[in-house]
CSV table of C-alpha atoms (C1' of nucleotides) in Angstrom, one decimal:
chain,number,residue,atom,x,y,z
A,1,MET,CA,162.7,-80.0,47.5
A,2,SER,CA,159.7,-82.2,48.2
A,3,THR,CA,159.9,-85.4,46.4
A,4,GLY,CA,156.4,-86.3,47.6
A,5,GLY,CA,153.8,-87.7,45.6
A,6,ASP,CA,152.0,-84.5,45.0
A,7,LEU,CA,150.9,-85.7,41.6
A,8,ILE,CA,151.1,-89.1,39.9
A,9,SER,CA,154.0,-89.4,37.7
A,10,LEU,CA,152.4,-88.4,34.5
A,11,GLY,CA,155.9,-88.7,32.8
A,12,ALA,CA,155.4,-92.3,33.3
A,13,ILE,CA,153.4,-92.4,30.1
A,14,THR,CA,156.5,-94.0,28.9
A,15,LEU,CA,154.7,-97.2,28.0
A,16,GLY,CA,157.0,-99.0,30.5
A,17,GLY,CA,159.6,-99.4,28.0
A,18,THR,CA,162.9,-101.2,27.8
A,19,SER,CA,164.9,-98.2,28.7
A,20,VAL,CA,167.9,-98.3,30.7
A,21,GLY,CA,167.9,-97.7,34.4
A,22,ASP,CA,164.8,-98.1,36.4
A,23,SER,CA,161.5,-96.3,36.0
A,24,SER,CA,159.8,-93.9,38.3
A,25,VAL,CA,159.2,-95.2,41.9
A,26,GLY,CA,155.3,-95.2,41.3
A,27,ASP,CA,155.6,-97.4,38.3
A,28,ILE,CA,153.2,-100.3,37.9
A,29,SER,CA,155.7,-103.3,38.2
A,30,LEU,CA,153.8,-105.8,36.1
A,31,GLY,CA,155.0,-109.2,37.2
A,32,ALA,CA,158.7,-108.4,37.8
A,33,ARG,CA,159.8,-108.3,41.4
A,34,PRO,CA,159.9,-104.9,43.1
A,35,PRO,CA,163.1,-103.0,43.1
A,36,ARG,CA,165.2,-103.4,46.2
A,37,ALA,CA,164.9,-100.7,49.0
A,38,ASP,CA,168.4,-99.5,48.7
A,39,ALA,CA,168.0,-99.0,45.0
A,40,VAL,CA,165.0,-96.8,45.4
A,41,ARG,CA,166.7,-94.9,48.2
A,42,ASN,CA,169.7,-94.2,46.0
A,43,ARG,CA,167.7,-93.2,43.2
A,44,GLU,CA,165.9,-90.5,45.3
A,45,VAL,CA,169.1,-89.4,46.8
A,46,LEU,CA,170.8,-89.0,43.4
A,47,LEU,CA,168.0,-87.3,41.9
A,48,GLU,CA,167.9,-84.8,44.5
A,49,ALA,CA,171.7,-84.4,44.5
A,50,ALA,CA,171.6,-83.8,40.7
A,51,HIS,CA,168.8,-81.3,41.0
A,52,ARG,CA,170.8,-79.4,43.5
A,53,LEU,CA,173.9,-79.3,41.6
A,54,VAL,CA,172.1,-78.4,38.3
A,55,ALA,CA,170.4,-75.5,40.1
A,56,GLN,CA,173.8,-74.4,41.4
A,57,ARG,CA,176.0,-74.7,38.4
A,58,GLY,CA,173.7,-75.4,35.4
A,59,ALA,CA,173.2,-78.6,33.5
A,60,ASP,CA,176.3,-78.3,31.4
A,61,ALA,CA,178.6,-78.3,34.3
A,62,LEU,CA,177.1,-81.4,35.9
A,63,THR,CA,179.5,-84.3,36.0
A,64,MET,CA,178.5,-87.8,36.9
A,65,ALA,CA,181.4,-88.0,39.5
A,66,GLN,CA,180.0,-85.0,41.3
A,67,VAL,CA,176.6,-86.5,41.5
A,68,ALA,CA,178.0,-89.7,42.9
A,69,ASP,CA,180.1,-87.8,45.4
A,70,GLU,CA,177.2,-85.6,46.4
A,71,GLY,CA,174.9,-88.6,46.8
A,72,GLY,CA,177.6,-90.5,48.7
A,73,VAL,CA,177.7,-93.5,46.4
A,74,GLY,CA,180.0,-94.9,43.8
A,75,LYS,CA,179.9,-93.8,40.2
A,76,GLY,CA,178.9,-97.2,39.2
A,77,THR,CA,175.7,-96.7,41.0
A,78,VAL,CA,174.7,-93.6,39.3
A,79,TYR,CA,175.1,-95.5,36.0
A,80,ARG,CA,173.1,-98.4,37.1
A,81,ARG,CA,170.3,-96.2,38.3
A,82,PHE,CA,170.1,-93.9,35.2
A,83,GLY,CA,172.0,-95.8,32.5
A,84,SER,CA,173.8,-92.7,31.2
A,85,ARG,CA,174.2,-88.9,31.7
A,86,GLU,CA,171.2,-88.5,29.2
A,87,GLY,CA,169.2,-90.8,31.2
A,88,LEU,CA,169.9,-88.9,34.4
A,89,MET,CA,168.9,-85.6,32.7
A,90,ALA,CA,165.8,-87.3,31.3
A,91,ALA,CA,164.8,-88.4,34.8
A,92,LEU,CA,165.3,-84.8,36.1
A,93,LEU,CA,163.1,-83.6,33.5
A,94,ASP,CA,160.3,-85.9,34.3
A,95,HIS,CA,159.4,-84.1,37.4
A,96,SER,CA,158.9,-80.7,35.9
A,97,GLU,CA,157.4,-82.4,32.8
A,98,ALA,CA,154.7,-84.1,34.9
A,99,ARG,CA,153.7,-80.9,36.5
A,100,TRP,CA,153.4,-79.2,33.2
A,101,GLN,CA,151.3,-82.1,31.8
A,102,ALA,CA,149.0,-81.7,34.8
A,103,ALA,CA,148.5,-78.1,34.0
A,104,VAL,CA,147.6,-79.0,30.5
A,105,ILE,CA,145.2,-81.8,31.6
A,106,SER,CA,143.5,-80.3,34.4
A,107,GLY,CA,144.8,-76.8,35.1
A,108,PRO,CA,142.8,-73.6,34.6
A,109,PRO,CA,141.9,-72.4,31.0
A,110,PRO,CA,143.0,-71.4,28.4
A,111,LEU,CA,145.9,-74.0,28.9
A,112,GLY,CA,143.7,-76.4,30.7
A,113,PRO,CA,140.3,-77.5,29.5
A,114,GLY,CA,137.4,-75.2,29.3
A,115,ALA,CA,138.5,-72.6,26.7
A,116,PRO,CA,137.8,-72.9,22.8
A,117,PRO,CA,140.3,-75.1,21.0
A,118,LEU,CA,142.0,-72.2,19.2
A,119,ASP,CA,142.7,-70.4,22.4
A,120,ARG,CA,143.9,-73.6,24.1
A,121,LEU,CA,146.2,-74.3,21.2
A,122,LEU,CA,147.7,-70.8,21.3
A,123,ALA,CA,148.1,-71.0,25.1
A,124,PHE,CA,149.7,-74.4,24.7
A,125,GLY,CA,152.2,-72.9,22.3
A,126,ALA,CA,153.1,-70.0,24.6
A,127,SER,CA,153.4,-72.5,27.6
A,128,ARG,CA,155.4,-75.0,25.8
A,129,LEU,CA,157.7,-72.6,24.2
A,130,GLU,CA,158.4,-71.0,27.7
A,131,ARG,CA,159.0,-74.5,29.2
A,132,ASN,CA,161.2,-75.6,26.5
A,133,LEU,CA,163.3,-72.5,26.8
A,134,ALA,CA,163.5,-72.6,30.4
A,135,SER,CA,164.8,-76.2,30.6
A,136,ALA,CA,166.6,-76.0,27.1
A,137,ASP,CA,169.9,-76.9,28.6
A,138,LEU,CA,168.4,-79.9,30.4
A,139,ILE,CA,166.5,-81.0,27.4
A,140,VAL,CA,169.4,-80.8,25.2
A,141,ALA,CA,171.6,-82.6,27.5
A,142,ALA,CA,169.0,-85.4,27.7
A,143,GLY,CA,169.5,-85.7,24.1
A,144,SER,CA,167.4,-88.5,22.4
A,145,ASP,CA,167.4,-90.6,25.5
A,146,GLN,CA,164.8,-93.4,25.3
A,147,ARG,CA,162.0,-92.1,27.6
A,148,ARG,CA,161.8,-88.5,26.9
A,149,PRO,CA,160.9,-88.2,23.1
A,150,LEU,CA,158.7,-91.2,23.3
A,151,GLY,CA,157.1,-90.1,26.5
A,152,ALA,CA,156.7,-86.3,26.6
A,153,LEU,CA,156.7,-85.8,22.9
A,154,ARG,CA,153.9,-88.3,22.5
A,155,PHE,CA,151.7,-86.6,25.1
A,156,VAL,CA,152.4,-83.3,23.6
A,157,ALA,CA,151.6,-84.5,20.1
A,158,ALA,CA,148.3,-86.3,21.2
A,159,HIS,CA,147.2,-83.0,22.8
A,160,VAL,CA,147.8,-80.8,19.8
A,161,ARG,CA,146.3,-83.4,17.4
A,162,GLN,CA,143.2,-83.4,19.7
A,163,LEU,CA,142.9,-79.6,19.4
A,164,LEU,CA,143.3,-79.7,15.7
A,165,LEU,CA,140.6,-82.3,15.3
A,166,ALA,CA,138.3,-80.1,17.4
A,167,LEU,CA,139.1,-77.3,15.1
A,168,GLU,CA,137.8,-79.3,12.2
A,169,ILE,CA,140.6,-78.6,10.0
A,170,GLY,CA,141.0,-80.9,6.9
A,171,GLY,CA,144.2,-82.9,6.1
A,172,ASP,CA,146.3,-85.3,8.0
A,173,THR,CA,146.3,-84.0,11.5
A,174,ASN,CA,149.1,-86.3,12.4
A,175,LEU,CA,151.6,-84.8,9.9
A,176,LEU,CA,150.2,-81.2,10.7
A,177,THR,CA,150.9,-81.9,14.3
A,178,SER,CA,154.5,-82.6,13.9
A,179,ALA,CA,154.9,-79.7,11.6
A,180,LEU,CA,153.4,-77.4,14.2
A,181,LEU,CA,155.5,-78.8,17.1
A,182,ALA,CA,158.8,-78.5,15.4
A,183,PRO,CA,159.2,-74.7,15.8
A,184,LEU,CA,158.7,-75.2,19.5
A,185,GLU,CA,161.4,-77.9,20.0
A,186,ALA,CA,164.1,-77.0,22.4
A,187,SER,CA,166.9,-77.9,20.0
A,188,VAL,CA,165.5,-75.3,17.4
A,189,VAL,CA,164.5,-72.5,19.8
A,190,SER,CA,167.6,-72.5,21.9
A,191,ILE,CA,169.8,-72.0,18.8
A,192,GLN,CA,167.4,-69.1,17.8
A,193,VAL,CA,167.7,-67.4,21.1
A,194,SER,CA,171.3,-68.2,22.1
A,195,ASP,CA,173.1,-68.1,18.8
A,196,GLN,CA,171.0,-65.6,16.8
A,197,GLY,CA,169.9,-63.5,19.5
A,198,VAL,CA,166.1,-63.7,18.6
A,199,ASP,CA,163.6,-62.5,21.2
A,200,PRO,CA,161.5,-65.5,22.5
A,201,ALA,CA,158.5,-63.1,22.1
A,202,GLN,CA,159.3,-63.1,18.5
A,203,ILE,CA,159.3,-66.8,18.2
A,204,LEU,CA,156.0,-67.0,19.8
A,205,ALA,CA,154.6,-64.3,17.5
A,206,GLY,CA,155.8,-66.3,14.6
A,207,TRP,CA,154.3,-69.5,15.8
A,208,THR,CA,151.0,-67.7,16.6
A,209,ASP,CA,150.9,-66.5,13.0
A,210,LEU,CA,151.7,-69.9,11.7
A,211,VAL,CA,148.9,-71.5,13.7
A,212,ARG,CA,146.4,-68.8,12.7
A,213,ARG,CA,147.1,-69.4,9.0
A,214,VAL,CA,147.0,-73.0,9.3
A,215,VAL,CA,143.6,-73.3,11.1
A,216,ARG,CA,141.7,-70.5,9.2
A,217,THR,CA,138.8,-72.0,7.4
A,218,ASP,CA,137.7,-68.7,5.6
B,1,MET,CA,187.6,-87.3,-4.0
B,2,SER,CA,188.6,-84.2,-6.0
B,3,THR,CA,189.2,-81.4,-3.9
B,4,GLY,CA,189.2,-79.2,-6.9
B,5,GLY,CA,187.8,-75.8,-7.2
B,6,ASP,CA,184.9,-76.9,-9.2
B,7,LEU,CA,182.7,-74.3,-7.5
B,8,ILE,CA,183.5,-71.4,-5.3
B,9,SER,CA,183.1,-72.2,-1.6
B,10,LEU,CA,179.6,-70.9,-1.2
B,11,GLY,CA,179.6,-72.3,2.3
B,12,ALA,CA,182.0,-69.4,3.0
B,13,ILE,CA,179.2,-67.1,3.4
B,14,THR,CA,180.3,-67.5,6.9
B,15,LEU,CA,180.9,-63.7,7.1
B,16,GLY,CA,184.5,-64.5,7.8
B,17,GLY,CA,183.8,-64.9,11.4
B,18,THR,CA,185.9,-65.2,14.4
B,19,SER,CA,185.4,-68.9,14.3
B,20,VAL,CA,188.0,-71.4,15.4
B,21,GLY,CA,190.2,-73.1,13.0
B,22,ASP,CA,190.9,-71.5,9.7
B,23,SER,CA,188.3,-70.9,7.0
B,24,SER,CA,188.2,-72.6,3.5
B,25,VAL,CA,191.1,-72.3,1.3
B,26,GLY,CA,189.5,-70.1,-1.2
B,27,ASP,CA,188.6,-67.5,1.5
B,28,ILE,CA,189.1,-63.8,1.0
B,29,SER,CA,191.8,-63.1,3.6
B,30,LEU,CA,191.3,-59.5,4.2
B,31,GLY,CA,194.5,-57.8,5.5
B,32,ALA,CA,195.8,-60.8,7.4
B,33,ARG,CA,198.8,-62.6,6.1
B,34,PRO,CA,198.0,-65.9,4.1
B,35,PRO,CA,198.1,-69.2,5.7
B,36,ARG,CA,201.2,-71.3,5.6
B,37,ALA,CA,201.6,-73.8,3.0
B,38,ASP,CA,201.9,-76.6,5.4
B,39,ALA,CA,198.6,-75.5,7.2
B,40,VAL,CA,196.7,-75.6,4.0
B,41,ARG,CA,198.1,-78.9,3.0
B,42,ASN,CA,197.3,-80.5,6.4
B,43,ARG,CA,193.8,-79.1,6.3
B,44,GLU,CA,193.3,-80.9,2.9
B,45,VAL,CA,194.8,-84.0,3.9
B,46,LEU,CA,192.8,-84.3,7.2
B,47,LEU,CA,189.5,-83.4,5.5
B,48,GLU,CA,190.1,-86.1,3.0
B,49,ALA,CA,191.0,-88.5,5.8
B,50,ALA,CA,188.1,-87.7,7.8
B,51,HIS,CA,185.8,-88.0,4.7
B,52,ARG,CA,187.1,-91.5,4.1
B,53,LEU,CA,186.6,-92.5,7.7
B,54,VAL,CA,183.1,-91.1,7.9
B,55,ALA,CA,182.1,-93.0,4.7
B,56,GLN,CA,183.6,-96.2,6.1
B,57,ARG,CA,182.4,-96.3,9.6
B,58,GLY,CA,179.9,-93.4,9.9
B,59,ALA,CA,180.1,-90.0,11.6
B,60,ASP,CA,179.5,-91.2,15.1
B,61,ALA,CA,182.3,-93.7,15.2
B,62,LEU,CA,184.8,-90.9,14.1
B,63,THR,CA,187.5,-90.2,16.6
B,64,MET,CA,190.0,-87.3,16.5
B,65,ALA,CA,192.8,-89.6,17.1
B,66,GLN,CA,191.8,-91.8,14.1
B,67,VAL,CA,191.8,-88.7,11.9
B,68,ALA,CA,195.2,-87.6,13.0
B,69,ASP,CA,196.7,-91.0,12.4
B,70,GLU,CA,195.0,-91.4,9.1
B,71,GLY,CA,196.3,-88.0,8.1
B,72,GLY,CA,199.8,-88.8,9.5
B,73,VAL,CA,199.8,-85.9,11.9
B,74,GLY,CA,199.6,-85.3,15.6
B,75,LYS,CA,196.2,-84.8,17.3
B,76,GLY,CA,197.1,-81.2,18.2
B,77,THR,CA,197.3,-80.3,14.5
B,78,VAL,CA,193.9,-81.6,14.0
B,79,TYR,CA,192.6,-79.4,16.7
B,80,ARG,CA,194.6,-76.3,15.4
B,81,ARG,CA,193.0,-76.8,11.9
B,82,PHE,CA,189.4,-77.4,13.0
B,83,GLY,CA,189.1,-76.3,16.5
B,84,SER,CA,187.0,-79.1,17.8
B,85,ARG,CA,185.3,-82.4,16.7
B,86,GLU,CA,182.3,-80.1,15.9
B,87,GLY,CA,184.4,-77.9,13.7
B,88,LEU,CA,185.6,-80.8,11.8
B,89,MET,CA,182.3,-82.1,11.1
B,90,ALA,CA,181.1,-78.6,10.0
B,91,ALA,CA,184.0,-78.4,7.6
B,92,LEU,CA,183.1,-81.7,6.1
B,93,LEU,CA,179.6,-80.4,5.7
B,94,ASP,CA,180.8,-77.3,3.9
B,95,HIS,CA,181.6,-79.3,0.8
B,96,SER,CA,178.3,-80.8,0.1
B,97,GLU,CA,176.5,-77.7,1.5
B,98,ALA,CA,178.2,-75.5,-1.1
B,99,ARG,CA,177.1,-78.1,-3.8
B,100,TRP,CA,173.6,-77.9,-2.6
B,101,GLN,CA,173.5,-74.2,-2.5
B,102,ALA,CA,174.7,-74.0,-5.9
B,103,ALA,CA,171.8,-76.1,-7.2
B,104,VAL,CA,169.4,-73.7,-5.5
B,105,ILE,CA,171.1,-70.6,-6.9
B,106,SER,CA,171.7,-71.6,-10.3
B,107,GLY,CA,170.6,-75.2,-10.9
B,108,PRO,CA,167.6,-76.3,-13.0
B,109,PRO,CA,164.0,-75.4,-11.9
B,110,PRO,CA,162.0,-76.0,-10.0
B,111,LEU,CA,164.7,-76.0,-7.3
B,112,GLY,CA,166.7,-73.4,-9.2
B,113,PRO,CA,165.4,-70.2,-10.5
B,114,GLY,CA,162.8,-70.0,-13.3
B,115,ALA,CA,159.8,-71.8,-11.6
B,116,PRO,CA,157.0,-69.9,-9.9
B,117,PRO,CA,157.7,-69.3,-6.2
B,118,LEU,CA,155.4,-71.7,-4.7
B,119,ASP,CA,156.8,-74.5,-6.9
B,120,ARG,CA,160.4,-73.4,-5.9
B,121,LEU,CA,159.4,-73.5,-2.2
B,122,LEU,CA,158.0,-77.0,-2.4
B,123,ALA,CA,161.0,-78.1,-4.3
B,124,PHE,CA,163.2,-76.4,-1.8
B,125,GLY,CA,161.5,-78.3,1.0
B,126,ALA,CA,161.9,-81.8,-0.6
B,127,SER,CA,165.5,-81.1,-1.4
B,128,ARG,CA,166.4,-79.8,1.9
B,129,LEU,CA,164.6,-82.5,3.9
B,130,GLU,CA,166.5,-85.1,1.7
B,131,ARG,CA,169.7,-83.4,2.3
B,132,ASN,CA,169.2,-83.1,6.0
B,133,LEU,CA,168.2,-86.7,6.3
B,134,ALA,CA,171.1,-87.8,4.2
B,135,SER,CA,173.7,-86.0,6.4
B,136,ALA,CA,171.8,-86.1,9.7
B,137,ASP,CA,174.4,-87.8,11.7
B,138,LEU,CA,177.0,-85.4,10.4
B,139,ILE,CA,174.8,-82.4,11.0
B,140,VAL,CA,173.9,-83.3,14.5
B,141,ALA,CA,177.5,-84.2,15.3
B,142,ALA,CA,178.4,-80.8,14.0
B,143,GLY,CA,176.1,-79.4,16.6
B,144,SER,CA,175.9,-75.7,17.0
B,145,ASP,CA,179.4,-75.1,15.8
B,146,GLN,CA,179.9,-71.4,14.9
B,147,ARG,CA,180.1,-71.6,11.2
B,148,ARG,CA,177.3,-74.0,10.2
B,149,PRO,CA,174.1,-72.4,11.8
B,150,LEU,CA,175.0,-69.0,11.1
B,151,GLY,CA,176.4,-69.9,7.5
B,152,ALA,CA,174.2,-72.4,6.0
B,153,LEU,CA,171.1,-71.6,8.0
B,154,ARG,CA,171.4,-67.9,7.1
B,155,PHE,CA,171.5,-68.9,3.4
B,156,VAL,CA,168.6,-71.1,3.8
B,157,ALA,CA,166.5,-68.7,5.6
B,158,ALA,CA,167.3,-65.9,3.2
B,159,HIS,CA,166.1,-68.1,0.2
B,160,VAL,CA,162.9,-69.0,1.8
B,161,ARG,CA,162.2,-65.5,2.9
B,162,GLN,CA,162.7,-64.4,-0.6
B,163,LEU,CA,160.2,-66.8,-2.0
B,164,LEU,CA,157.8,-65.9,0.7
B,165,LEU,CA,158.2,-62.3,-0.3
B,166,ALA,CA,157.5,-63.2,-3.9
B,167,LEU,CA,154.3,-64.9,-2.9
B,168,GLU,CA,153.0,-61.7,-1.5
B,169,ILE,CA,151.9,-63.2,1.9
B,170,GLY,CA,151.1,-60.8,4.7
B,171,GLY,CA,152.6,-61.0,8.1
B,172,ASP,CA,156.3,-61.0,9.2
B,173,THR,CA,158.1,-63.1,6.6
B,174,ASN,CA,161.2,-63.4,8.9
B,175,LEU,CA,159.2,-65.1,11.7
B,176,LEU,CA,157.2,-67.3,9.3
B,177,THR,CA,160.5,-68.4,7.7
B,178,SER,CA,161.8,-69.8,10.9
B,179,ALA,CA,158.6,-71.5,11.6
B,180,LEU,CA,158.5,-73.1,8.1
B,181,LEU,CA,162.2,-74.1,8.4
B,182,ALA,CA,162.0,-75.9,11.8
B,183,PRO,CA,160.2,-79.0,10.6
B,184,LEU,CA,163.0,-79.6,8.1
B,185,GLU,CA,165.8,-79.4,10.7
B,186,ALA,CA,168.0,-82.4,10.9
B,187,SER,CA,167.6,-82.6,14.8
B,188,VAL,CA,163.9,-82.8,14.4
B,189,VAL,CA,163.5,-85.2,11.5
B,190,SER,CA,166.2,-87.5,12.5
B,191,ILE,CA,164.3,-88.2,15.7
B,192,GLN,CA,161.1,-88.7,13.7
B,193,VAL,CA,162.6,-91.2,11.3
B,194,SER,CA,164.9,-93.1,13.6
B,195,ASP,CA,163.1,-93.1,16.9
B,196,GLN,CA,159.4,-92.8,15.8
B,197,GLY,CA,159.6,-94.9,12.6
B,198,VAL,CA,158.1,-92.1,10.5
B,199,ASP,CA,158.4,-92.2,6.7
B,200,PRO,CA,160.3,-89.3,5.2
B,201,ALA,CA,157.7,-89.1,2.5
B,202,GLN,CA,155.2,-88.5,5.2
B,203,ILE,CA,157.4,-85.7,6.8
B,204,LEU,CA,157.5,-84.1,3.4
B,205,ALA,CA,153.8,-84.5,2.9
B,206,GLY,CA,153.1,-82.9,6.2
B,207,TRP,CA,155.4,-80.0,5.4
B,208,THR,CA,153.9,-79.5,1.9
B,209,ASP,CA,150.5,-79.3,3.5
B,210,LEU,CA,151.8,-76.8,6.0
B,211,VAL,CA,153.1,-74.6,3.2
B,212,ARG,CA,149.9,-74.8,1.2
B,213,ARG,CA,147.9,-73.6,4.1
B,214,VAL,CA,150.3,-70.9,5.0
B,215,VAL,CA,150.6,-69.4,1.4
B,216,ARG,CA,147.1,-69.6,0.4
B,217,THR,CA,145.5,-66.2,-0.1
B,218,ASP,CA,142.0,-67.3,-0.8
C,1,DT,C1',167.0,-117.8,62.1
C,2,DT,C1',169.4,-119.3,58.4
C,3,DC,C1',170.3,-119.8,53.6
C,4,DG,C1',170.6,-118.7,48.6
C,5,DC,C1',170.9,-115.7,45.2
C,6,DA,C1',169.5,-112.0,42.2
C,7,DA,C1',170.3,-107.3,42.7
C,8,DA,C1',172.9,-103.7,43.9
C,9,DC,C1',177.4,-101.6,44.9
C,10,DG,C1',181.8,-99.1,44.2
C,11,DG,C1',185.8,-97.9,42.4
C,12,DA,C1',189.7,-99.2,39.2
C,13,DC,C1',190.1,-99.0,34.5
C,14,DC,C1',189.6,-97.6,29.6
C,15,DC,C1',188.5,-94.4,25.9
C,16,DT,C1',188.0,-90.2,23.7
C,17,DG,C1',187.6,-85.1,23.5
C,18,DG,C1',190.3,-81.2,24.4
C,19,DT,C1',194.7,-78.4,26.2
C,20,DC,C1',199.5,-77.1,26.7
C,21,DC,C1',203.9,-76.0,25.7
C,22,DG,C1',208.5,-76.8,24.0
C,23,DC,C1',210.3,-77.7,19.4
C,24,DT,C1',210.3,-77.1,14.2
C,25,DT,C1',209.5,-74.7,9.9
C,26,DG,C1',207.8,-71.6,6.4
C,27,DT,C1',208.3,-67.0,4.8
C,28,DA,C1',209.4,-62.1,4.6
C,29,DT,C1',213.2,-59.1,5.0
C,30,DT,C1',217.9,-57.6,4.5
D,1,DA,C1',222.4,-66.7,2.0
D,2,DA,C1',221.6,-65.5,6.6
D,3,DT,C1',218.3,-64.0,10.1
D,4,DA,C1',214.1,-63.4,12.9
D,5,DC,C1',210.0,-64.6,14.3
D,6,DA,C1',205.1,-65.8,13.7
D,7,DA,C1',202.7,-69.7,12.6
D,8,DG,C1',202.5,-74.5,12.8
D,9,DC,C1',203.4,-78.9,14.8
D,10,DG,C1',202.9,-83.0,18.0
D,11,DG,C1',202.5,-85.7,21.6
D,12,DA,C1',202.2,-85.8,26.7
D,13,DC,C1',198.7,-84.9,29.7
D,14,DC,C1',194.1,-84.0,31.9
D,15,DA,C1',189.1,-84.6,32.6
D,16,DG,C1',184.9,-86.7,32.1
D,17,DG,C1',181.8,-90.4,30.3
D,18,DG,C1',181.1,-95.1,30.4
D,19,DT,C1',182.4,-100.3,31.6
D,20,DC,C1',183.7,-104.3,34.4
D,21,DC,C1',183.8,-107.3,37.8
D,22,DG,C1',184.8,-108.9,42.5
D,23,DT,C1',182.3,-108.0,46.9
D,24,DT,C1',178.3,-106.9,49.6
D,25,DT,C1',173.4,-106.8,50.8
D,26,DG,C1',168.3,-106.9,50.9
D,27,DC,C1',164.8,-110.3,50.9
D,28,DG,C1',161.9,-114.2,49.9
D,29,DA,C1',161.9,-119.1,51.0
D,30,DA,C1',162.9,-123.1,53.9
DNA sequence: TTCGCAAACGGACCCTGGTCCGCTTGTATT
DNA sequence: AATACAAGCGGACCAGGGTCCGTTTGCGAA
C-alpha cells in the first residue's frame, strides 16, 4: 500500500482539534515543535500494520497487541500514537475518507461538480451509502472518536447543505441536512443490512424517494 | 420499583426468539418446561440491582461484577440470565419500552389513537425522540442485542408504516418508514446533542419539517 | 561535540467482559 | 419420601483494552 502523498489529507479538515494522539503527518503544525522522527515513523508503520491486519481478518478481530507486535513496537506506543482503539480505527478511515472527499470535490460528475444539484445529491447518496456499508465495521469500531464525526460528518453535511441551497428549497437547510443524512449513517444501515436482511439497493431506493419528496417544489 | 404486572410485557413482541438469556417472566412458554423458581427470582433481583446502579452512576459505569455483587449472586449467574452486558441493558430497556408502547397503543391522543394520522405521526416523532434521548446511553449500551432492534424497532416501524398508509402517500411505505425513523435513532441523535451541541428542539423541528414535506400531497 | 530535556518507548500491570466446569438445587415422577 | 436429572449456580480463569512509569532517544542549543 502506497502511503504516498497522492492527495492532500482532506480528512485533516479536523480543525486541528485537541484530539488524542497526533494528527496526520501533513498537518500544519502551528507554533508547536514538529513531531519527532521516530514518532512519525512508528505512526506510519503501525497504520500500515493495522491496515494489513484489518484486510486479513476484519476490523472486529483486530487487537491492539497484534498491531503492536506486527509493527514491532510496544503496546504503549500504539496507544501514544492513536490514543485508543477507536482512535486507531478513525485514523485508518481517514485515508479512504480523504479519497472519497476528493471524488466529491473534484471528481467526475454526477458525484463531482458539473451536474445539476439534484443529480449530484442523488449520486452523493448512492456513493455515501456504498462507502458507509463498505467500511461499516471500521466506522462502527471507530465509534464516536473525536476526529471522525466532527471531521468527516462536517464535510458531508456542508456538501449536502450546499446542494440543498442550490435547489432553492425553503426551510432550515441545516436541520433538513441532518435529517437526510441520518438514513445513510453506518450505524443505521449496517443494522438494516446485517440484522434485518434488507437489500442495500432498497435502502438507496428509499432514500432516493425521500429526497425526491423533500426537494419537489411543485 | 414495582415489578408488578401493571401492564403486559409488550416488549415481548420479540417473536419468542432464540435470543440468549431468558425472556420476560410473563412470556408464553410454548411447549418448553417453565423456568425454575430460583432463576426467575434471580432475574428479578438482578434487574432491580442493575436499575438501581444505573440510576446512581449511569449506564456507562455499570460493570457486570457490580451487578452480581449488588444482587448477591455470582457473575456467572448474571451472564446466564442475560447473556451479555448488552443483553442486560436490553432487558432494562424493556420495562420503559413497554410503558411507552402502551402509551402509543392505548394512551390519549394525539400520541394514542383518536387523532388524525398526521398529528399522530408528529406526536410520535416528538415522543420517540424524547425517549431515545432520555435513554440514549442505555440504548447505545444495548447495542445491537438480539431482542431490542427486532422487538422495539419492529413495533415502531409497524406503527409509522400504519400511519403513512393512512395518509395515503404513494411510494413504498416500508422504505419510507426506515428513512423517517433513522433521524430519531439514539445513535444518531445522541451524537448530534452530545458531540455537536445541537438543541433537541432543533432536531425535532428538522424532523417535523421532513415529515411535512414527505406527506404533503399538494 | 557535548549537554539537557521534552518526547517517545515498552512492557508490566490493572480492570472488566466473557467462558468454563464441577457442584448444588428445584421439580417431576414413582 | 426417595430418586433422577435437567437447570441453575458461582467463582476461577482467560483475553483484550487501557494506564503507568522507569528508561531511552531524538534534537535543538551551547
